[in-house]
mmCIF file of C-alpha atoms in Angstrom:
data_model
loop_
_atom_site.group_PDB
_atom_site.id
_atom_site.type_symbol
_atom_site.label_atom_id
_atom_site.label_comp_id
_atom_site.label_asym_id
_atom_site.label_seq_id
_atom_site.Cartn_x
_atom_site.Cartn_y
_atom_site.Cartn_z
ATOM 1 C CA MET A 8 18.077 15.226 45.760
ATOM 2 C CA THR A 9 14.381 16.210 46.096
ATOM 3 C CA HIS A 10 13.444 19.659 44.761
ATOM 4 C CA THR A 11 10.292 21.539 45.547
ATOM 5 C CA GLY A 12 9.441 23.651 42.723
ATOM 6 C CA PRO A 13 12.736 25.055 39.893
ATOM 7 C CA GLU A 14 14.391 26.796 42.746
ATOM 8 C CA VAL A 15 14.740 24.848 46.043
ATOM 9 C CA LYS A 16 17.385 21.867 46.469
ATOM 10 C CA GLU A 17 17.335 19.908 49.019
ATOM 11 C CA GLY A 18 19.788 16.355 49.941
ATOM 12 C CA ALA A 19 18.003 14.137 51.911
ATOM 13 C CA ALA A 20 18.160 14.597 55.725
ATOM 14 C CA GLY A 21 20.054 17.648 54.691
ATOM 15 C CA PRO A 22 20.543 21.327 54.295
ATOM 16 C CA VAL A 23 17.847 22.951 51.973
ATOM 17 C CA VAL A 24 19.087 25.184 49.382
ATOM 18 C CA VAL A 25 15.762 27.492 48.302
ATOM 19 C CA GLN A 26 15.754 31.012 45.387
ATOM 20 C CA ALA A 27 13.924 33.675 44.453
ATOM 21 C CA ASP A 28 13.517 36.566 42.683
ATOM 22 C CA ARG A 29 14.784 39.856 44.894
ATOM 23 C CA GLY A 30 12.540 42.513 46.052
ATOM 24 C CA GLY A 31 9.364 40.113 44.430
ATOM 25 C CA THR A 32 6.027 39.668 45.599
ATOM 26 C CA ASP A 33 6.340 36.259 45.745
ATOM 27 C CA THR A 34 9.737 37.001 46.826
ATOM 28 C CA VAL A 35 8.876 35.496 50.438
ATOM 29 C CA PRO A 36 6.649 32.999 49.961
ATOM 30 C CA THR A 37 9.231 31.320 48.176
ATOM 31 C CA LEU A 38 11.759 30.776 50.198
ATOM 32 C CA LEU A 39 9.395 29.755 53.304
ATOM 33 C CA ALA A 40 7.705 27.415 51.272
ATOM 34 C CA GLY A 41 11.224 25.632 51.005
ATOM 35 C CA LEU A 42 12.569 25.962 54.881
ATOM 36 C CA ARG A 43 9.560 25.173 56.348
ATOM 37 C CA ALA A 44 9.878 21.342 54.686
ATOM 38 C CA VAL A 45 12.759 21.032 56.698
ATOM 39 C CA HIS A 46 12.238 22.845 59.840
ATOM 40 C CA PRO A 47 15.743 25.201 60.575
ATOM 41 C CA ALA A 48 17.509 25.803 63.184
ATOM 42 C CA LEU A 49 19.527 27.976 60.457
ATOM 43 C CA VAL A 50 18.351 30.461 57.853
ATOM 44 C CA LEU A 51 20.895 31.931 56.160
ATOM 45 C CA VAL A 52 20.228 34.857 53.626
ATOM 46 C CA PHE A 53 22.132 35.423 50.511
ATOM 47 C CA GLY A 54 21.770 38.594 48.379
ATOM 48 C CA PRO A 55 19.427 41.086 49.778
ATOM 49 C CA LYS A 56 20.651 44.799 50.217
ATOM 50 C CA GLY A 57 20.197 48.038 53.024
ATOM 51 C CA ASP A 58 16.231 47.966 53.998
ATOM 52 C CA GLY A 59 15.590 45.559 50.904
ATOM 53 C CA LEU A 60 17.349 42.807 53.810
ATOM 54 C CA ALA A 61 15.429 43.794 56.585
ATOM 55 C CA ALA A 62 12.499 43.912 54.935
ATOM 56 C CA LEU A 63 12.524 40.064 54.432
ATOM 57 C CA ALA A 64 14.424 39.840 57.654
ATOM 58 C CA ASP A 65 10.842 41.367 59.028
ATOM 59 C CA GLU A 66 8.970 39.228 56.689
ATOM 60 C CA LEU A 67 10.835 35.722 57.486
ATOM 61 C CA ALA A 68 11.571 35.750 61.166
ATOM 62 C CA PRO A 69 7.502 35.343 62.396
ATOM 63 C CA HIS A 70 6.944 32.516 60.269
ATOM 64 C CA LEU A 71 10.124 30.047 61.245
ATOM 65 C CA PRO A 72 10.850 28.004 64.634
ATOM 66 C CA PRO A 73 10.759 30.494 67.695
ATOM 67 C CA ASN A 74 15.053 29.741 68.065
ATOM 68 C CA CYS A 75 15.795 29.905 64.824
ATOM 69 C CA VAL A 76 19.052 31.845 64.032
ATOM 70 C CA LEU A 77 19.016 34.272 61.036
ATOM 71 C CA ALA A 78 21.357 35.566 59.180
ATOM 72 C CA GLY A 79 22.567 36.743 56.414
ATOM 73 C CA CYS A 80 23.928 39.556 53.967
ATOM 74 C CA SER A 81 24.988 41.246 50.899
ATOM 75 C CA SER A 82 26.482 40.236 48.112
ATOM 76 C CA ALA A 83 28.716 40.498 44.817
ATOM 77 C CA GLY A 84 26.039 37.955 43.347
ATOM 78 C CA GLU A 85 24.303 34.338 44.695
ATOM 79 C CA ILE A 86 25.046 30.795 44.440
ATOM 80 C CA GLY A 87 21.606 28.767 44.093
ATOM 81 C CA PRO A 88 20.011 25.387 42.966
ATOM 82 C CA GLY A 89 21.266 26.094 39.408
ATOM 83 C CA GLY A 90 24.664 28.014 40.267
ATOM 84 C CA TYR A 91 25.525 31.795 39.457
ATOM 85 C CA ALA A 92 22.480 33.720 39.706
ATOM 86 C CA SER A 93 22.859 37.384 40.149
ATOM 87 C CA ASP A 94 19.674 40.066 41.941
ATOM 88 C CA LYS A 95 18.383 36.941 43.476
ATOM 89 C CA VAL A 96 17.337 35.898 46.830
ATOM 90 C CA VAL A 97 19.475 32.115 47.984
ATOM 91 C CA ALA A 98 18.263 30.790 51.475
ATOM 92 C CA LEU A 99 19.881 27.779 52.765
ATOM 93 C CA GLY A 100 17.750 26.294 55.931
ATOM 94 C CA PHE A 101 19.936 24.263 58.056
ATOM 95 C CA PRO A 102 16.977 21.443 60.037
ATOM 96 C CA ALA A 103 16.940 20.947 63.760
ATOM 97 C CA ARG A 104 17.291 16.789 63.569
ATOM 98 C CA HIS A 105 21.066 18.220 62.339
ATOM 99 C CA PHE A 106 21.948 21.604 63.493
ATOM 100 C CA ARG A 107 21.984 23.743 65.867
ATOM 101 C CA ALA A 108 23.420 27.589 66.268
ATOM 102 C CA GLU A 109 24.285 30.806 68.149
ATOM 103 C CA ALA A 110 25.092 34.180 66.893
ATOM 104 C CA ILE A 111 27.040 36.735 67.761
ATOM 105 C CA VAL A 112 27.231 40.727 66.411
ATOM 106 C CA LEU A 113 31.410 41.612 66.221
ATOM 107 C CA ASP A 114 31.074 46.143 65.759
ATOM 108 C CA ARG A 115 32.596 48.318 65.430
ATOM 109 C CA LEU A 116 34.653 46.739 63.720
ATOM 110 C CA SER A 117 36.404 50.193 62.539
ATOM 111 C CA ALA A 118 37.380 51.573 66.621
ATOM 112 C CA LEU A 119 39.058 47.353 66.938
ATOM 113 C CA PRO A 120 37.910 46.463 69.966
ATOM 114 C CA VAL A 121 39.242 43.328 69.316
ATOM 115 C CA ALA A 122 39.428 42.139 73.787
ATOM 116 C CA GLU A 123 36.058 42.612 73.978
ATOM 117 C CA TRP A 124 35.066 41.181 70.978
ATOM 118 C CA MET A 125 37.663 37.939 72.204
ATOM 119 C CA ALA A 126 35.896 38.195 75.753
ATOM 120 C CA GLY A 127 32.494 38.150 73.969
ATOM 121 C CA LEU A 128 32.981 34.814 71.844
ATOM 122 C CA ARG A 129 34.661 33.027 75.023
ATOM 123 C CA ARG A 130 31.127 33.460 76.716
ATOM 124 C CA MET A 131 29.746 32.447 73.490
ATOM 125 C CA GLN A 132 31.078 29.366 73.540
ATOM 126 C CA ARG A 133 31.144 28.418 76.896
ATOM 127 C CA ASP A 134 27.335 28.987 76.943
ATOM 128 C CA PHE A 135 26.884 26.476 73.455
ATOM 129 C CA ASP A 136 28.163 23.752 75.771
ATOM 130 C CA ALA A 137 28.654 22.136 72.487
ATOM 131 C CA ASP A 138 27.727 18.140 72.455
ATOM 132 C CA PRO A 139 31.762 16.278 72.676
ATOM 133 C CA ALA A 140 29.849 13.831 70.259
ATOM 134 C CA ARG A 141 29.606 16.260 66.878
ATOM 135 C CA SER A 142 31.215 18.421 65.101
ATOM 136 C CA VAL A 143 31.312 22.239 65.857
ATOM 137 C CA PHE A 144 32.302 25.025 63.195
ATOM 138 C CA GLY A 145 32.439 28.485 62.888
ATOM 139 C CA LEU A 146 30.703 30.603 60.008
ATOM 140 C CA LEU A 147 31.929 34.068 59.764
ATOM 141 C CA LEU A 148 30.232 36.966 57.591
ATOM 142 C CA ALA A 149 32.110 40.265 57.897
ATOM 143 C CA ASP A 150 31.555 43.739 56.502
ATOM 144 C CA GLY A 151 34.026 43.470 52.888
ATOM 145 C CA LEU A 152 34.458 47.203 53.094
ATOM 146 C CA ALA A 153 35.804 47.728 56.842
ATOM 147 C CA GLY A 154 38.893 46.507 55.537
ATOM 148 C CA GLN A 155 39.354 44.307 59.033
ATOM 149 C CA GLU A 156 39.088 41.000 57.685
ATOM 150 C CA ASP A 157 42.228 39.896 58.952
ATOM 151 C CA VAL A 158 41.468 41.480 62.352
ATOM 152 C CA LEU A 159 38.784 39.756 62.780
ATOM 153 C CA VAL A 160 40.441 35.822 61.783
ATOM 154 C CA SER A 161 43.373 36.561 63.941
ATOM 155 C CA ALA A 162 40.546 37.452 67.113
ATOM 156 C CA LEU A 163 38.651 34.501 66.088
ATOM 157 C CA ASP A 164 42.246 31.654 65.723
ATOM 158 C CA ALA A 165 43.213 33.287 69.381
ATOM 159 C CA ALA A 166 39.562 32.548 70.946
ATOM 160 C CA LEU A 167 38.629 29.575 69.461
ATOM 161 C CA PRO A 168 41.879 27.566 68.668
ATOM 162 C CA HIS A 169 40.388 24.415 68.335
ATOM 163 C CA VAL A 170 36.953 25.729 66.400
ATOM 164 C CA PRO A 171 37.505 25.345 62.397
ATOM 165 C CA VAL A 172 36.233 29.258 60.560
ATOM 166 C CA ILE A 173 35.298 29.444 57.343
ATOM 167 C CA GLY A 174 33.494 32.629 55.705
ATOM 168 C CA GLY A 175 33.337 35.174 53.643
ATOM 169 C CA SER A 176 33.037 38.870 52.848
ATOM 170 C CA ALA A 177 29.403 40.663 52.051
ATOM 171 C CA GLY A 178 29.545 42.423 48.792
ATOM 172 C CA ASP A 179 28.199 44.859 47.225
ATOM 173 C CA GLY A 180 27.991 44.005 43.153
ATOM 174 C CA LEU A 181 30.440 45.591 41.432
ATOM 175 C CA ASP A 182 29.308 49.056 43.084
ATOM 176 C CA PHE A 183 32.059 48.614 45.919
ATOM 177 C CA GLY A 184 30.031 51.591 47.897
ATOM 178 C CA SER A 185 28.544 49.802 51.003
ATOM 179 C CA THR A 186 27.556 46.372 52.257
ATOM 180 C CA TRP A 187 25.280 44.913 55.046
ATOM 181 C CA LEU A 188 24.855 41.988 57.453
ATOM 182 C CA LEU A 189 21.616 40.698 58.958
ATOM 183 C CA SER A 190 21.749 38.715 62.452
ATOM 184 C CA GLY A 191 19.108 39.131 65.299
ATOM 185 C CA GLY A 192 16.477 40.939 63.275
ATOM 186 C CA ARG A 193 18.498 43.986 62.864
ATOM 187 C CA VAL A 194 20.501 45.054 59.736
ATOM 188 C CA HIS A 195 24.795 46.231 60.789
ATOM 189 C CA ARG A 196 27.330 47.690 59.227
ATOM 190 C CA ASP A 197 31.095 47.809 60.007
ATOM 191 C CA ALA A 198 30.449 44.530 61.579
ATOM 192 C CA ALA A 199 30.593 40.999 61.450
ATOM 193 C CA ILE A 200 28.753 38.089 62.415
ATOM 194 C CA PHE A 201 29.684 35.514 63.987
ATOM 195 C CA LEU A 202 27.545 32.171 63.828
ATOM 196 C CA LEU A 203 28.808 28.939 66.748
ATOM 197 C CA VAL A 204 27.145 25.771 65.075
ATOM 198 C CA GLU A 205 26.716 22.398 65.759
ATOM 199 C CA THR A 206 25.833 19.730 63.461
ATOM 200 C CA ASP A 207 25.872 15.627 63.263
ATOM 201 C CA LEU A 208 26.622 14.665 59.888
ATOM 202 C CA ALA A 209 30.205 15.034 58.538
ATOM 203 C CA LEU A 210 31.955 17.526 57.448
ATOM 204 C CA HIS A 211 34.632 18.356 54.359
ATOM 205 C CA GLN A 212 36.592 21.188 53.810
ATOM 206 C CA ILE A 213 37.225 22.448 50.446
ATOM 207 C CA THR A 214 39.480 25.712 49.237
ATOM 208 C CA LEU A 215 40.519 26.023 46.293
ATOM 209 C CA ALA A 216 42.554 29.143 44.113
ATOM 210 C CA HIS A 217 43.055 28.599 40.493
ATOM 211 C CA PHE A 218 46.544 30.894 39.777
ATOM 212 C CA ARG A 219 49.797 30.091 39.347
ATOM 213 C CA PRO A 220 52.824 32.632 39.664
ATOM 214 C CA THR A 221 54.947 33.994 36.780
ATOM 215 C CA GLU A 222 58.891 34.435 37.185
ATOM 216 C CA THR A 223 57.210 38.698 37.363
ATOM 217 C CA ARG A 224 58.659 40.201 41.025
ATOM 218 C CA VAL A 225 56.887 43.536 42.291
ATOM 219 C CA VAL A 226 57.820 45.561 45.038
ATOM 220 C CA VAL A 227 55.445 48.079 46.930
ATOM 221 C CA THR A 228 57.413 51.205 47.319
ATOM 222 C CA ALA A 229 54.579 53.385 48.704
ATOM 223 C CA ALA A 230 50.864 52.139 50.071
ATOM 224 C CA ARG A 231 48.345 53.253 52.474
ATOM 225 C CA PRO A 232 47.497 50.551 54.157
ATOM 226 C CA ASP A 233 45.380 51.497 56.648
ATOM 227 C CA ARG A 234 42.799 52.161 52.738
ATOM 228 C CA ARG A 235 44.144 48.920 51.977
ATOM 229 C CA ARG A 236 45.973 50.852 48.698
ATOM 230 C CA ILE A 237 49.169 50.616 46.992
ATOM 231 C CA LEU A 238 50.203 54.039 45.456
ATOM 232 C CA GLU A 239 53.601 52.799 43.735
ATOM 233 C CA LEU A 240 55.144 49.631 42.290
ATOM 234 C CA ASN A 241 58.621 49.218 41.514
ATOM 235 C CA ALA A 242 59.636 53.002 42.140
ATOM 236 C CA GLU A 243 56.565 53.752 39.760
ATOM 237 C CA PRO A 244 52.733 54.273 40.077
ATOM 238 C CA ALA A 245 51.112 51.166 41.123
ATOM 239 C CA ALA A 246 48.073 51.282 38.184
ATOM 240 C CA ARG A 247 50.796 52.193 35.703
ATOM 241 C CA GLU A 248 53.555 49.757 36.388
ATOM 242 C CA TYR A 249 50.742 46.873 36.382
ATOM 243 C CA ALA A 250 49.056 47.715 33.122
ATOM 244 C CA ARG A 251 52.727 48.162 32.073
ATOM 245 C CA LEU A 252 54.262 44.510 33.477
ATOM 246 C CA THR A 253 50.439 42.896 32.426
ATOM 247 C CA GLY A 254 50.145 44.436 29.169
ATOM 248 C CA ILE A 255 47.118 46.546 29.429
ATOM 249 C CA ALA A 256 46.344 49.463 28.512
ATOM 250 C CA GLU A 257 45.641 51.691 31.466
ATOM 251 C CA ASP A 258 42.702 53.041 31.625
ATOM 252 C CA ALA A 259 41.292 50.313 29.751
ATOM 253 C CA LEU A 260 42.059 47.819 33.375
ATOM 254 C CA GLY A 261 38.575 46.235 34.674
ATOM 255 C CA PRO A 262 37.571 43.743 37.424
ATOM 256 C CA ALA A 263 38.026 40.569 34.552
ATOM 257 C CA ASP A 264 41.906 41.379 33.855
ATOM 258 C CA PHE A 265 42.975 42.166 37.875
ATOM 259 C CA ALA A 266 41.244 38.279 37.998
ATOM 260 C CA ARG A 267 43.418 37.001 34.799
ATOM 261 C CA HIS A 268 46.057 39.034 36.333
ATOM 262 C CA PRO A 269 46.279 39.057 40.293
ATOM 263 C CA LEU A 270 48.807 40.051 42.688
ATOM 264 C CA LEU A 271 50.334 37.218 44.705
ATOM 265 C CA LEU A 272 52.239 37.209 48.557
ATOM 266 C CA ARG A 273 53.899 34.124 49.579
ATOM 267 C CA MET A 274 53.233 33.724 53.170
ATOM 268 C CA GLY A 275 54.393 29.834 55.086
ATOM 269 C CA GLY A 276 55.335 28.198 51.322
ATOM 270 C CA GLN A 277 52.080 29.265 49.203
ATOM 271 C CA HIS A 278 50.928 32.357 47.304
ATOM 272 C CA HIS A 279 47.970 33.688 48.224
ATOM 273 C CA VAL A 280 46.397 37.165 46.480
ATOM 274 C CA ARG A 281 46.395 40.197 46.774
ATOM 275 C CA ALA A 282 43.338 41.257 45.001
ATOM 276 C CA ILE A 283 43.141 44.421 42.866
ATOM 277 C CA SER A 284 39.467 46.273 43.182
ATOM 278 C CA ALA A 285 40.077 49.254 41.082
ATOM 279 C CA THR A 286 42.442 51.716 40.359
ATOM 280 C CA THR A 287 42.007 54.814 42.113
ATOM 281 C CA GLU A 288 41.626 58.625 41.026
ATOM 282 C CA ASP A 289 45.704 58.915 41.878
ATOM 283 C CA GLY A 290 46.116 56.393 40.164
ATOM 284 C CA GLY A 291 46.483 53.831 42.996
ATOM 285 C CA LEU A 292 45.311 50.415 42.986
ATOM 286 C CA SER A 293 42.985 49.424 45.533
ATOM 287 C CA LEU A 294 43.368 46.325 46.972
ATOM 288 C CA MET A 295 40.788 43.687 48.689
ATOM 289 C CA ALA A 296 43.396 42.630 51.545
ATOM 290 C CA ALA A 297 46.288 44.052 53.695
ATOM 291 C CA ILE A 298 49.277 45.277 51.821
ATOM 292 C CA GLU A 299 52.176 47.090 53.752
ATOM 293 C CA PRO A 300 55.289 49.398 51.911
ATOM 294 C CA GLY A 301 58.276 47.036 50.988
ATOM 295 C CA MET A 302 56.161 43.482 50.338
ATOM 296 C CA VAL A 303 57.557 41.795 47.441
ATOM 297 C CA LEU A 304 54.514 40.199 45.070
ATOM 298 C CA THR A 305 53.780 37.805 42.971
ATOM 299 C CA LEU A 306 52.624 38.623 39.552
ATOM 300 C CA GLY A 307 50.267 35.418 38.803
ATOM 301 C CA HIS A 308 48.244 34.498 36.523
ATOM 302 C CA ALA A 309 44.860 33.080 36.046
ATOM 303 C CA GLU A 310 44.269 29.228 35.134
ATOM 304 C CA ASP A 311 40.545 27.465 34.493
ATOM 305 C CA PRO A 312 39.094 27.129 37.671
ATOM 306 C CA THR A 313 36.720 24.683 36.371
ATOM 307 C CA ARG A 314 39.105 21.219 36.508
ATOM 308 C CA GLY A 315 40.492 21.986 40.053
ATOM 309 C CA MET A 316 37.028 22.566 41.488
ATOM 310 C CA ALA A 317 35.366 19.050 39.117
ATOM 311 C CA GLU A 318 38.152 17.311 41.181
ATOM 312 C CA ALA A 319 37.719 18.848 44.948
ATOM 313 C CA LEU A 320 34.193 17.324 44.620
ATOM 314 C CA ASP A 321 34.587 14.789 42.824
ATOM 315 C CA ALA A 322 37.040 13.500 45.597
ATOM 316 C CA LEU A 323 34.430 13.993 48.582
ATOM 317 C CA PRO A 324 34.117 10.699 50.270
ATOM 318 C CA ARG A 325 30.216 10.541 49.689
ATOM 319 C CA PRO A 326 28.186 12.861 47.632
ATOM 320 C CA ALA A 327 27.397 15.738 49.377
ATOM 321 C CA LEU A 328 24.286 16.744 51.067
ATOM 322 C CA MET A 329 25.535 20.755 50.519
ATOM 323 C CA VAL A 330 28.775 22.186 50.306
ATOM 324 C CA LEU A 331 28.770 25.760 51.606
ATOM 325 C CA ALA A 332 30.079 28.385 49.811
ATOM 326 C CA PHE A 333 32.675 31.278 49.964
ATOM 327 C CA ASP A 334 33.187 32.408 46.002
ATOM 328 C CA CYS A 335 35.582 35.157 45.192
ATOM 329 C CA ILE A 336 33.646 37.650 43.008
ATOM 330 C CA LEU A 337 36.417 37.330 41.130
ATOM 331 C CA ARG A 338 36.822 33.951 40.174
ATOM 332 C CA ARG A 339 33.745 34.905 38.493
ATOM 333 C CA LEU A 340 34.802 36.663 36.504
ATOM 334 C CA ALA A 341 37.397 35.528 34.611
ATOM 335 C CA LEU A 342 34.740 32.556 34.556
ATOM 336 C CA GLU A 343 32.851 34.630 32.876
ATOM 337 C CA ARG A 344 35.202 36.482 30.819
ATOM 338 C CA ASP A 345 35.871 32.797 29.662
ATOM 339 C CA GLY A 346 32.355 31.742 28.772
ATOM 340 C CA GLN A 347 33.124 29.710 31.617
ATOM 341 C CA ASP A 348 30.488 30.821 33.764
ATOM 342 C CA GLY A 349 27.821 27.774 31.816
ATOM 343 C CA PRO A 350 30.020 24.753 32.963
ATOM 344 C CA MET A 351 31.108 25.960 36.359
ATOM 345 C CA SER A 352 27.281 27.407 37.055
ATOM 346 C CA GLN A 353 26.635 22.753 36.156
ATOM 347 C CA LEU A 354 28.853 21.510 38.592
ATOM 348 C CA TYR A 355 27.792 23.775 41.509
ATOM 349 C CA ALA A 356 24.880 22.377 40.761
ATOM 350 C CA ARG A 357 25.590 18.565 40.162
ATOM 351 C CA HIS A 358 26.731 18.738 43.485
ATOM 352 C CA ARG A 359 24.580 21.487 45.638
ATOM 353 C CA VAL A 360 27.124 24.092 45.867
ATOM 354 C CA ALA A 361 25.323 27.224 47.482
ATOM 355 C CA GLY A 362 26.194 30.097 48.474
ATOM 356 C CA PHE A 363 27.227 34.014 47.445
ATOM 357 C CA ASN A 364 30.052 35.636 45.694
ATOM 358 C CA THR A 365 32.001 37.538 48.124
ATOM 359 C CA TYR A 366 34.771 40.188 48.420
ATOM 360 C CA GLY A 367 36.881 37.959 50.081
ATOM 361 C CA GLU A 368 37.452 34.374 51.567
ATOM 362 C CA GLN A 369 37.949 33.885 55.623
ATOM 363 C CA HIS A 370 40.131 30.242 56.123
ATOM 364 C CA SER A 371 42.638 28.379 58.441
ATOM 365 C CA GLY A 372 43.275 31.301 60.615
ATOM 366 C CA MET A 373 43.770 33.690 56.800
ATOM 367 C CA HIS A 374 41.786 36.635 54.370
ATOM 368 C CA VAL A 375 42.338 35.725 50.845
ATOM 369 C CA ASN A 376 40.815 36.487 47.868
ATOM 370 C CA GLN A 377 40.613 35.199 44.779
ATOM 371 C CA THR A 378 39.491 31.572 46.772
ATOM 372 C CA PHE A 379 36.607 29.500 46.883
ATOM 373 C CA VAL A 380 36.187 28.424 50.473
ATOM 374 C CA GLY A 381 33.848 25.566 51.267
ATOM 375 C CA LEU A 382 32.149 22.924 53.853
ATOM 376 C CA ALA A 383 30.507 20.096 52.395
ATOM 377 C CA PHE A 384 28.202 18.123 55.083
ATOM 378 C CA LEU A 385 28.327 15.094 53.919
ATOM 379 C CA PRO A 386 26.314 11.670 55.416
ATOM 380 C CA PRO A 387 27.565 10.185 58.734
ATOM 381 C CA PRO A 388 29.811 6.988 57.556
ATOM 382 C CA ASP A 389 27.080 4.707 58.912
ATOM 383 C CA ALA A 390 23.974 6.151 56.839
ATOM 384 C CA ALA A 391 22.539 4.122 55.397
#
């Protein structure tokens, strides 16, 4: 691994990770110093919000190769060369020597023009004309507050059934106010960015969750599916009942408590988190994934996430050139509360993990929460 200053990480012949202060006078020069070294075909930027994301794109684009695809989004936190970071810009450069990419904007999420999305995705795949000797995968960056990730991943799975897709929902710190996405030199809202990527590097997907189900089950007796909101659990106001089950005072509930005591939905023989983002003024619970009346949920208990992560990264067949990471903000909050964010950052730095903290993750045709979803880029088995 080579370093270009303390804020740049690059695996041999692999992607480069660059970090800079958000909004600083040296932000763009710092990012370009690392990105230019690999002559990127694709650059992903994570962190900036709104006008800051647009301004960053305007300054970066003229200095990148003409055919370089530039995309990104706002985040709930960043993962840079040293692990977890805050109020930073993290840029990932994918060298043209090993990568080729195209992007499409799936807009008007609130209107759900699914047929239009699927036609555009199939046309994109046809025009992409992938090399059968190389691997193809998809990346999805979605508006984390539009509430349509479940429909998005279903549409992608139907339109591109043989393309593995992973992704993350854009964030807004812990404000949950607005999220922004970047593609084609423009900033988008109420939209998703889908990238089709081809590479000659070996790929290895990593998916981890750090919770176990308890014996406590609850029934969603009233909900607002269109708002991803639980109104009642067990025929009681949802926040009050959740507080009773967890032993936490209702007026003291916060994101770290939700991270430590997730609500789980059993699907396909596995438990998946239906993460809580906040309590509501009417005593409900606002969720980060789909919910329906009648669902039976299990109260979960968070466990130490560092052990499973270390085992998964150490089990890679070869050291990764980089691991692109979509890591739920609730995992990070749980780590910070337990004082384990430092060890996790060290683990991420050692294994070249980079990306951002999300409002939700996508993989295997599902939208999930409180999960780490990563894609490791490895040297080919026959590489020297």
